[in-house]
Coordinates of C-alpha atoms in Angstrom, one line a residue:
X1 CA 37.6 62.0 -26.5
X2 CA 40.2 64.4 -27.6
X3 CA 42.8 63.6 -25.1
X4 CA 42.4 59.5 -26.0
X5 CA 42.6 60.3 -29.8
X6 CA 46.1 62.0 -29.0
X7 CA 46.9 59.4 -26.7
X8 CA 46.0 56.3 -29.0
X9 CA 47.6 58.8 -31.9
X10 CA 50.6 59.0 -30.0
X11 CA 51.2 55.4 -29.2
X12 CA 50.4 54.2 -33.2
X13 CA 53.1 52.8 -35.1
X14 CA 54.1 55.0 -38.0
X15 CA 55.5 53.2 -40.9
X16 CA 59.0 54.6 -43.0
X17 CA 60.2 53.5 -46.3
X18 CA 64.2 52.2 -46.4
X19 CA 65.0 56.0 -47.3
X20 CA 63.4 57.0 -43.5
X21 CA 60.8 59.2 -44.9
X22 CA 56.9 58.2 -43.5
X23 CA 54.4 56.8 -45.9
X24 CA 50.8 58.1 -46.2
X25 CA 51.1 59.8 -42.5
X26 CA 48.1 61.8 -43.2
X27 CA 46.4 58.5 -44.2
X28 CA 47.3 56.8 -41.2
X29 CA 46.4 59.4 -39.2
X30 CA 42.7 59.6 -40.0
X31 CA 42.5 55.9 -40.5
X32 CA 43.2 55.6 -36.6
X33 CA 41.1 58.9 -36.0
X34 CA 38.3 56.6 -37.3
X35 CA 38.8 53.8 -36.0
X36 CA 38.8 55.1 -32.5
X37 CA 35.6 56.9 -33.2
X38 CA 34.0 54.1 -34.2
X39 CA 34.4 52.6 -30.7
X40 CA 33.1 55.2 -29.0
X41 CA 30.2 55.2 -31.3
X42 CA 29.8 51.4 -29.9
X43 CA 30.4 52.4 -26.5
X44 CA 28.2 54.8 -26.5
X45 CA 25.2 52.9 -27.8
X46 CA 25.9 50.3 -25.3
X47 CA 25.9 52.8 -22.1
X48 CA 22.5 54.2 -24.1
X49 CA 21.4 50.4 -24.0
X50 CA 22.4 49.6 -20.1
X51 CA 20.1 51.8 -18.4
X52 CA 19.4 55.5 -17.5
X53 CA 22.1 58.4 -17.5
X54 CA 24.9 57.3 -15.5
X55 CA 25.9 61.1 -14.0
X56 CA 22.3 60.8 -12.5
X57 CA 22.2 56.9 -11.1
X58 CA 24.0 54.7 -8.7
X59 CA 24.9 51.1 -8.1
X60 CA 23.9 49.2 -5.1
X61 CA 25.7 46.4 -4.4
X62 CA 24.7 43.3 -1.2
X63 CA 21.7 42.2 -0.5
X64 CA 18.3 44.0 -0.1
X65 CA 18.6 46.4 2.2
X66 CA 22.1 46.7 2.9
X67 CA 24.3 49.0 4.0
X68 CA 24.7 52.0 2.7
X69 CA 28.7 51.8 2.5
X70 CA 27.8 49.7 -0.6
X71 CA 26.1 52.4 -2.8
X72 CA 28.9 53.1 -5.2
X73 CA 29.0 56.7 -7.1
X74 CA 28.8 56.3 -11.3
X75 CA 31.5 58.8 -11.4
X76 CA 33.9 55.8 -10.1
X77 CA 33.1 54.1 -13.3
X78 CA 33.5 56.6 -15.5
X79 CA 37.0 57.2 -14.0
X80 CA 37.6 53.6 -14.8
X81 CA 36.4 53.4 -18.0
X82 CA 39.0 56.6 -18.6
X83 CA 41.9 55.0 -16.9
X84 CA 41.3 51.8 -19.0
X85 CA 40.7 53.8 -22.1
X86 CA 43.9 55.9 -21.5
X87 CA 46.1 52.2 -20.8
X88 CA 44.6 50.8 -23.8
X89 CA 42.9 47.9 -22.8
X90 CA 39.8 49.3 -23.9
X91 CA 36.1 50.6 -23.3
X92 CA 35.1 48.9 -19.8
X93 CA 30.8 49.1 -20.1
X94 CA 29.2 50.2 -17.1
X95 CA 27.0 47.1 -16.5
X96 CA 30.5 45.6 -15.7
X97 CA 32.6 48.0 -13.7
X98 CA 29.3 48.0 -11.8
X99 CA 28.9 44.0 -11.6
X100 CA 33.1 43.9 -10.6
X101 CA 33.2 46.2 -8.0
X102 CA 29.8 44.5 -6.5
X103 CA 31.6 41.4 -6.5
X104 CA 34.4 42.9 -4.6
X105 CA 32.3 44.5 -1.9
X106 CA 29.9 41.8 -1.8
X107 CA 29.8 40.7 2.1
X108 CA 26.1 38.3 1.9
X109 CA 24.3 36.7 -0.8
X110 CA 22.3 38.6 -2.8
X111 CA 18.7 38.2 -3.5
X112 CA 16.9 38.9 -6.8
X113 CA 13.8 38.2 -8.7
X114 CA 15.8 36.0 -11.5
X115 CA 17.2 34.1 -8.1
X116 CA 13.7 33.8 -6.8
X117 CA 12.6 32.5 -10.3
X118 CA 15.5 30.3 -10.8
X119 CA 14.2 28.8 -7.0
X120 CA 10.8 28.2 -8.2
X121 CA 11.5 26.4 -11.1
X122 CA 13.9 24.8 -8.9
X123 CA 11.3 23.4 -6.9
X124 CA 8.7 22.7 -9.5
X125 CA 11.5 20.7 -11.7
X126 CA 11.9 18.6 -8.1
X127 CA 7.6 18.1 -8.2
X128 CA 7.8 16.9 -11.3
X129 CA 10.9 14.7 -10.8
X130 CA 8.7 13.3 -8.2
X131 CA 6.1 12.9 -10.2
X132 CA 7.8 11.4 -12.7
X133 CA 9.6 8.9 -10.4
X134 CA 6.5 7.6 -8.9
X135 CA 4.9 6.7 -12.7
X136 CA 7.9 5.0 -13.4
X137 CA 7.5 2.9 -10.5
X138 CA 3.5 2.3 -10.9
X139 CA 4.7 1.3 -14.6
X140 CA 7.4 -1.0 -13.5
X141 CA 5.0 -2.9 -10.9
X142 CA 2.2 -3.2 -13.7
X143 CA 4.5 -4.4 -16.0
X144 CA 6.3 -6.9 -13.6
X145 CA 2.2 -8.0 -12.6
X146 CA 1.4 -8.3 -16.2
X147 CA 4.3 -10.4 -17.2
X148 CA 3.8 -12.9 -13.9
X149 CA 0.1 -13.3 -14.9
X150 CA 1.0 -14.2 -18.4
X151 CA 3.6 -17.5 -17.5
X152 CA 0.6 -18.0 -14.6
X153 CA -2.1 -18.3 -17.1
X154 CA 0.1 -20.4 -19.2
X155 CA 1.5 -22.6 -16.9
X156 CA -2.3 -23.0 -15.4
X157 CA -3.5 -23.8 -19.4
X158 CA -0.6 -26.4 -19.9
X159 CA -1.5 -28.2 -16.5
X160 CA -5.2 -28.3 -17.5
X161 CA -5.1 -29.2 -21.1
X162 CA -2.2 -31.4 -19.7
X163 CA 1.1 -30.5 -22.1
X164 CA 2.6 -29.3 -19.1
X165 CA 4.4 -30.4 -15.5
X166 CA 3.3 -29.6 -11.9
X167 CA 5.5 -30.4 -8.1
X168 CA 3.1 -32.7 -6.1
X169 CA 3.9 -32.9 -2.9
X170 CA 1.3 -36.3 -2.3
X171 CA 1.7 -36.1 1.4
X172 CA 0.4 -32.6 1.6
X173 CA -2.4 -32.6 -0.5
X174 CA -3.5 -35.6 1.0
X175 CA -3.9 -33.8 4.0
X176 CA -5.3 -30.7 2.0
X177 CA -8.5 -32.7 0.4
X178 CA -8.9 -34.2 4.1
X179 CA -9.3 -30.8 5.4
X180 CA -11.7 -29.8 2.6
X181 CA -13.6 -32.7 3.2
X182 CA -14.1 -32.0 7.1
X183 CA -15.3 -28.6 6.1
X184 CA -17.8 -29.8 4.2
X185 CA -19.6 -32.0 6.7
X186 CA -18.7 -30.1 9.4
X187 CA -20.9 -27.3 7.8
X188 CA -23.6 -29.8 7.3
X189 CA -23.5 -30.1 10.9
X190 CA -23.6 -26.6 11.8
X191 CA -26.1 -25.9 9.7
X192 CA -28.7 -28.7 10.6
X193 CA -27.7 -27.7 14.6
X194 CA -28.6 -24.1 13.7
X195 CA -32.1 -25.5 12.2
X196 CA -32.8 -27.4 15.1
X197 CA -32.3 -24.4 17.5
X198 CA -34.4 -22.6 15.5
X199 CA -37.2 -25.3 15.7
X200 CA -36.7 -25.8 19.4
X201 CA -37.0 -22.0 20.1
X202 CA -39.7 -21.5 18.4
X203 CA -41.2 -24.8 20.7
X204 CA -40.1 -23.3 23.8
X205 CA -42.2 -20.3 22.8
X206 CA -45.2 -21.9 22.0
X207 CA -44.9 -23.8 25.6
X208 CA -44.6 -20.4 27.4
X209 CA -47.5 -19.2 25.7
X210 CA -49.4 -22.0 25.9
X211 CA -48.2 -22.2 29.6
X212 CA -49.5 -18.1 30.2
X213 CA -52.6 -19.9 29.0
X214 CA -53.7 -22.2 31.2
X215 CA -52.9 -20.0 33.7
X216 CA -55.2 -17.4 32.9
X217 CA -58.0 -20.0 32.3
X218 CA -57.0 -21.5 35.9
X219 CA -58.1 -18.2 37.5
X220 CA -60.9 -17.6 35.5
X221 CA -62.3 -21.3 35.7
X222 CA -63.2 -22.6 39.3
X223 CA -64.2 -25.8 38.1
X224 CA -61.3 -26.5 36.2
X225 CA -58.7 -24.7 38.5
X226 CA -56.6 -27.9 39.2
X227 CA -56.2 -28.9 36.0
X228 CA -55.4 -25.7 34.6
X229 CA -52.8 -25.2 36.9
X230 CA -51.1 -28.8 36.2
X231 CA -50.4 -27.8 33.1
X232 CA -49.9 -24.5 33.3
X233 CA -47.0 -25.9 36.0
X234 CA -45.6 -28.4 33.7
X235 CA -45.3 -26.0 30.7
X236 CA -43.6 -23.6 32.3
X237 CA -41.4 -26.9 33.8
X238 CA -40.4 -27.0 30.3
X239 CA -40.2 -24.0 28.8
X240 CA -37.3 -23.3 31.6
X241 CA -36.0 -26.7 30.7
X242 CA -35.8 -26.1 27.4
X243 CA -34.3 -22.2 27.8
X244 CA -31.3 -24.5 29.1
X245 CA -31.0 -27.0 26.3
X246 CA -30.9 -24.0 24.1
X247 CA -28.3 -22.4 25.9
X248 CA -26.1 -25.8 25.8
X249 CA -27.5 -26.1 21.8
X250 CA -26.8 -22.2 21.6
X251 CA -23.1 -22.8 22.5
X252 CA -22.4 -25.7 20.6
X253 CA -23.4 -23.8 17.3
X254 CA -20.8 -21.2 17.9
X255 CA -17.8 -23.4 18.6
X256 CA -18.8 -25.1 15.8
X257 CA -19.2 -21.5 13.9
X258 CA -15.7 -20.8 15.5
X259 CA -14.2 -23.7 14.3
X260 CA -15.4 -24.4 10.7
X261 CA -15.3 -20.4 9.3
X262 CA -12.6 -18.9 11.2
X263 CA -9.6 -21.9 12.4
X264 CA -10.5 -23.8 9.3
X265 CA -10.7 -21.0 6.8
X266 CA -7.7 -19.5 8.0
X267 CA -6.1 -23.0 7.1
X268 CA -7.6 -23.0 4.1
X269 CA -6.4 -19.4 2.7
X270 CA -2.9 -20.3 3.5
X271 CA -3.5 -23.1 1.8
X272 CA -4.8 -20.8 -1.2
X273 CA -1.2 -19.0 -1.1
X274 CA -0.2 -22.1 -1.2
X275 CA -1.2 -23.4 -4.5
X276 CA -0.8 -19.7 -6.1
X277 CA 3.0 -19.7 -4.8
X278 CA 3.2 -23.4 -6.4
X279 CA 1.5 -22.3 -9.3
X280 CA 4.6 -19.3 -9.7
X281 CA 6.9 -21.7 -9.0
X282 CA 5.9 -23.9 -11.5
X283 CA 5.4 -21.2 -14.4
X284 CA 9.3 -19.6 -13.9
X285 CA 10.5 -23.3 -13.5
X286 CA 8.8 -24.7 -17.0
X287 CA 10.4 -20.7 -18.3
X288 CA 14.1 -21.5 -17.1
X289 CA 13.6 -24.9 -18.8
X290 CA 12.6 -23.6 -21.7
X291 CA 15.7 -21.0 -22.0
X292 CA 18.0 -23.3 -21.0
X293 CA 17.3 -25.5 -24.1
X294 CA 17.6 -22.7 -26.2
X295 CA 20.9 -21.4 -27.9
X296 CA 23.2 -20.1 -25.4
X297 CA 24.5 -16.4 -27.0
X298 CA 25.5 -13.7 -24.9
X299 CA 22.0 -12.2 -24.7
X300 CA 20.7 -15.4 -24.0
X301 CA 23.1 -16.7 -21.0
X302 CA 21.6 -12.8 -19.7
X303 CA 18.0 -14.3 -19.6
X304 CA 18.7 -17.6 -18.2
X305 CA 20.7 -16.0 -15.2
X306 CA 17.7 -13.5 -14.5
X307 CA 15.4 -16.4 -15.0
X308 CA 17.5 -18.2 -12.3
X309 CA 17.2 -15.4 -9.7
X310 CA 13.0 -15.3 -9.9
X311 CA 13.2 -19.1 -10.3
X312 CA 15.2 -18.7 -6.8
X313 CA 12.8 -16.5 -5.2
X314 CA 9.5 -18.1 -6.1
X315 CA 11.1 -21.5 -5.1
X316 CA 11.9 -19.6 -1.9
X317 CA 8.4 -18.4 -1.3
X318 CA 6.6 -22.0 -2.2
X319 CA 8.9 -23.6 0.4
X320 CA 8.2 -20.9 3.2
X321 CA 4.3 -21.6 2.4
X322 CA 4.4 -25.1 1.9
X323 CA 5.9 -25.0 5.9
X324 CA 3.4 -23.1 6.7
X325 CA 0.7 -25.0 5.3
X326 CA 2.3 -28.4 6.9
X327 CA 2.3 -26.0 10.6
X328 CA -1.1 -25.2 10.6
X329 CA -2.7 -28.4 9.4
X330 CA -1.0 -30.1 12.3
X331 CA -2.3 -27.2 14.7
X332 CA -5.3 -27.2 13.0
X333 CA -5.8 -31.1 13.4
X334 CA -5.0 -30.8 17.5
X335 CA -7.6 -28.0 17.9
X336 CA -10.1 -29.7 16.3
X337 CA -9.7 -33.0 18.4
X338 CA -9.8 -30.8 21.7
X339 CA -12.9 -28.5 20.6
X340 CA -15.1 -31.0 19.4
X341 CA -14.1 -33.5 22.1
X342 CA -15.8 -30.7 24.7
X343 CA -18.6 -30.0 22.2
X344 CA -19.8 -33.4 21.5
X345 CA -20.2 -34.4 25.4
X346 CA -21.4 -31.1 26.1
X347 CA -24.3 -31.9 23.1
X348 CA -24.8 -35.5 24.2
X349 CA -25.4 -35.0 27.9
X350 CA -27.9 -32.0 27.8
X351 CA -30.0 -33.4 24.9
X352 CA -30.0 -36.7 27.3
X353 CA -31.0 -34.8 30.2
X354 CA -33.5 -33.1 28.9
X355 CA -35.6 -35.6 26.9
X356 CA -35.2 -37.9 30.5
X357 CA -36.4 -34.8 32.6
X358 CA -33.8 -34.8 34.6
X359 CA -33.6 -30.8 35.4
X360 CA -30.3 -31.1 38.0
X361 CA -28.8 -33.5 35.4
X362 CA -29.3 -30.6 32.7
X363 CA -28.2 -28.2 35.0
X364 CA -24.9 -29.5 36.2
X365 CA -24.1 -30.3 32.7
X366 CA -24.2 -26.5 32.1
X367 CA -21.9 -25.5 35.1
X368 CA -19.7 -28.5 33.9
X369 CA -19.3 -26.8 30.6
X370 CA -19.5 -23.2 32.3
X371 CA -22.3 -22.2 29.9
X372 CA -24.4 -19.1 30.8
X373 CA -27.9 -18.6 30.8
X374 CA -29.1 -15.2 29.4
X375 CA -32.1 -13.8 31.9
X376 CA -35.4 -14.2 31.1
X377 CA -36.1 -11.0 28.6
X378 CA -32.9 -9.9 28.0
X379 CA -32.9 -10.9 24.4
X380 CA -36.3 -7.8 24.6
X381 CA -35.0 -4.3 23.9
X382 CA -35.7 -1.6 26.7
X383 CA -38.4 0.8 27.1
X384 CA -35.5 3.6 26.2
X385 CA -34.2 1.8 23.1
X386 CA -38.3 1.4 22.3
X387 CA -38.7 5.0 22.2

């Protein structure tokens, strides 16, 4: 401390009068004296402040676990805080000879506990981010739902209550109330065939009992044995007969079934998009109107061109369904002619056949049709599925 009070002594500026003779040296002197104690008062304090006794620590610098060629001696950095001290440039703390020379023999990245932090918040800040991204997004898409079931509702209210426009196409929903119509008896139909399977099944069983019947009282009635039998012969006759006609009656209800609530429903749902699309269309087409007879300011002329773009797109997406609509009504129209067609003749010739007796009739009609029999107790679970 001695030698840099000289040194900093010896470098001062001493300053003379015009006659050449020094003013206040002695002044000037202990002014400097303190002023250089004063920063090693400060330096001192900070070095107490850094960490432990420097003549009794070192500093590692690399990663964790590295060599040990980076282990530098404190005695390094007391040397440079002397040789800065001595230049003038001032105190050089500890904490940042230390943190220079790492830097300069720094070969990897180094790993610490604020870096490890800093990587966890990292990754939490990206979570939340995430988070954050995906409720603006569930926002948007309830807002953009709420707003296109508002101009729906209205544009629905102003059709009913009639203050408001709607695109017809007359052709099409010509077709559309056909189609609905044809549902509607064609359910009729399957549901009165359904009851009079029902019916007949429940005939046929009564015939096969009553047919078990006689034959038991055949066997156990000499006298009567003939006539027993006849019967029991002729019930049996029909119970098979009519096992058939329910097969033929059986398979009739399920085309029918297949027709009516799975081709004509699927019609009919596009058909619901349809008329939802059309409504949309309708609601952003009365809303471009209305804006467009409005005044046309800047903010204004902004509305009316995003009102033209969802205008565009739900004109777009009525179009595409009212194509698909026209598509499957044709489609659905040619099916229907081929499937009821088969179904009809099939129903006609087996209930004719039967009534008349005529068991080969009855029985070629189901070959013609290639309808299948089930065996005699298959609809009966097994002994296994019994127990």
């Amino acid at each position: 401390m001695a030698d840099s009070f000289m040194g900093k002594a010896a470098t001062m500026e001493i300053p003379i009068n015009s006659n050449g003779e020094t003013l206040a040296e002695d002044d000037s002197l202990e002014q400097a004296a303190k002023i250089q104690w004063t920063l090693d008062e400060k330096d001192l304090q900070q070095v107490m402040v850094s960490g432990p006794n420097l003549n009794e620590t070192s500093v590692v610098s690399g990663g964790y676990g590295g060599p040990a060629g980076g282990i530098i001696p404190t005695s390094s950095i007391k040397d440079l805080r002397m040789k800065s001290r001595g230049q003038g440039v001032g105190l050089v703390s500890s904490q940042s000879a230390a943190r220079m020379i790492t830097n300069q023999n720094q070969t990897g990245q180094t790993f610490t506990g604020s870096g490890m932090h800093h990587s966890n918040s990292n990754q939490n800040m990206s979570v939340e981010e995430a988070n954050r991204g995906v409720a603006v997004e569930k926002l948007d898409s309830v807002k953009k739902w709420g707003i296109n079931t508002y101009k729906c509702t209205k544009q629905m209210f102003s059709e009913r209550f009639g203050r408001g426009s709607r695109t017809v196409d007359l052709e099409l929903e010509a077709q559309i109330d056909v189609l609905r119509d044809t549902k509607r008896k064609y359910e009729s139909v399957l549901r009165l065939t359904s009851a009079l399977t029902s019916h007949f099944y429940n005939m046929v069983q009564t015939q096969q009992a009553l047919g078990d019947t006689f034959a038991d009282l055949s066997q156990k009635s000499p006298e009567l044995r003939d006539e027993f039998g006849y019967n029991a012969e002729t019930q049996k006759l029909l119970c098979r007969n009519g096992e058939a006609l329910l097969g033929a009656i059986n398979f009739f209800v399920s085309s029918i079934n297949t027709l009516v609530n799975k081709t004509m429903e699927d019609t009919l749902m596009t058909i619901k998009l349809y008329e939802a699309a059309r409504l949309e269309f309708d609601a952003y087409r009365a809303d471009l109107e209305e804006l467009s007879l409005g005044p046309r300011d800047a903010a204004t002329m902004v509305r009316i061109e995003v009102s033209q773009q969802q205008y565009q797109v739900q004109r777009d997406k009525y179009e595409r369904l009212r194509s698909d609509v026209t598509i499957k009504l044709k489609f659905l129209e040619e099916n229907k002619v081929k499937v009821m067609h088969k179904q009809l003749l099939l129903f006609h010739n087996a209930i004719s056949a039967y009534f008349a007796g005529n068991q080969q009739q009855l029985e070629q009609t189901l070959r013609q049709f290639n309808v299948k029999l089930k065996p005699p107790g298959s609809d009966k679970p097994s002994w296994l599925e019994e127990s």
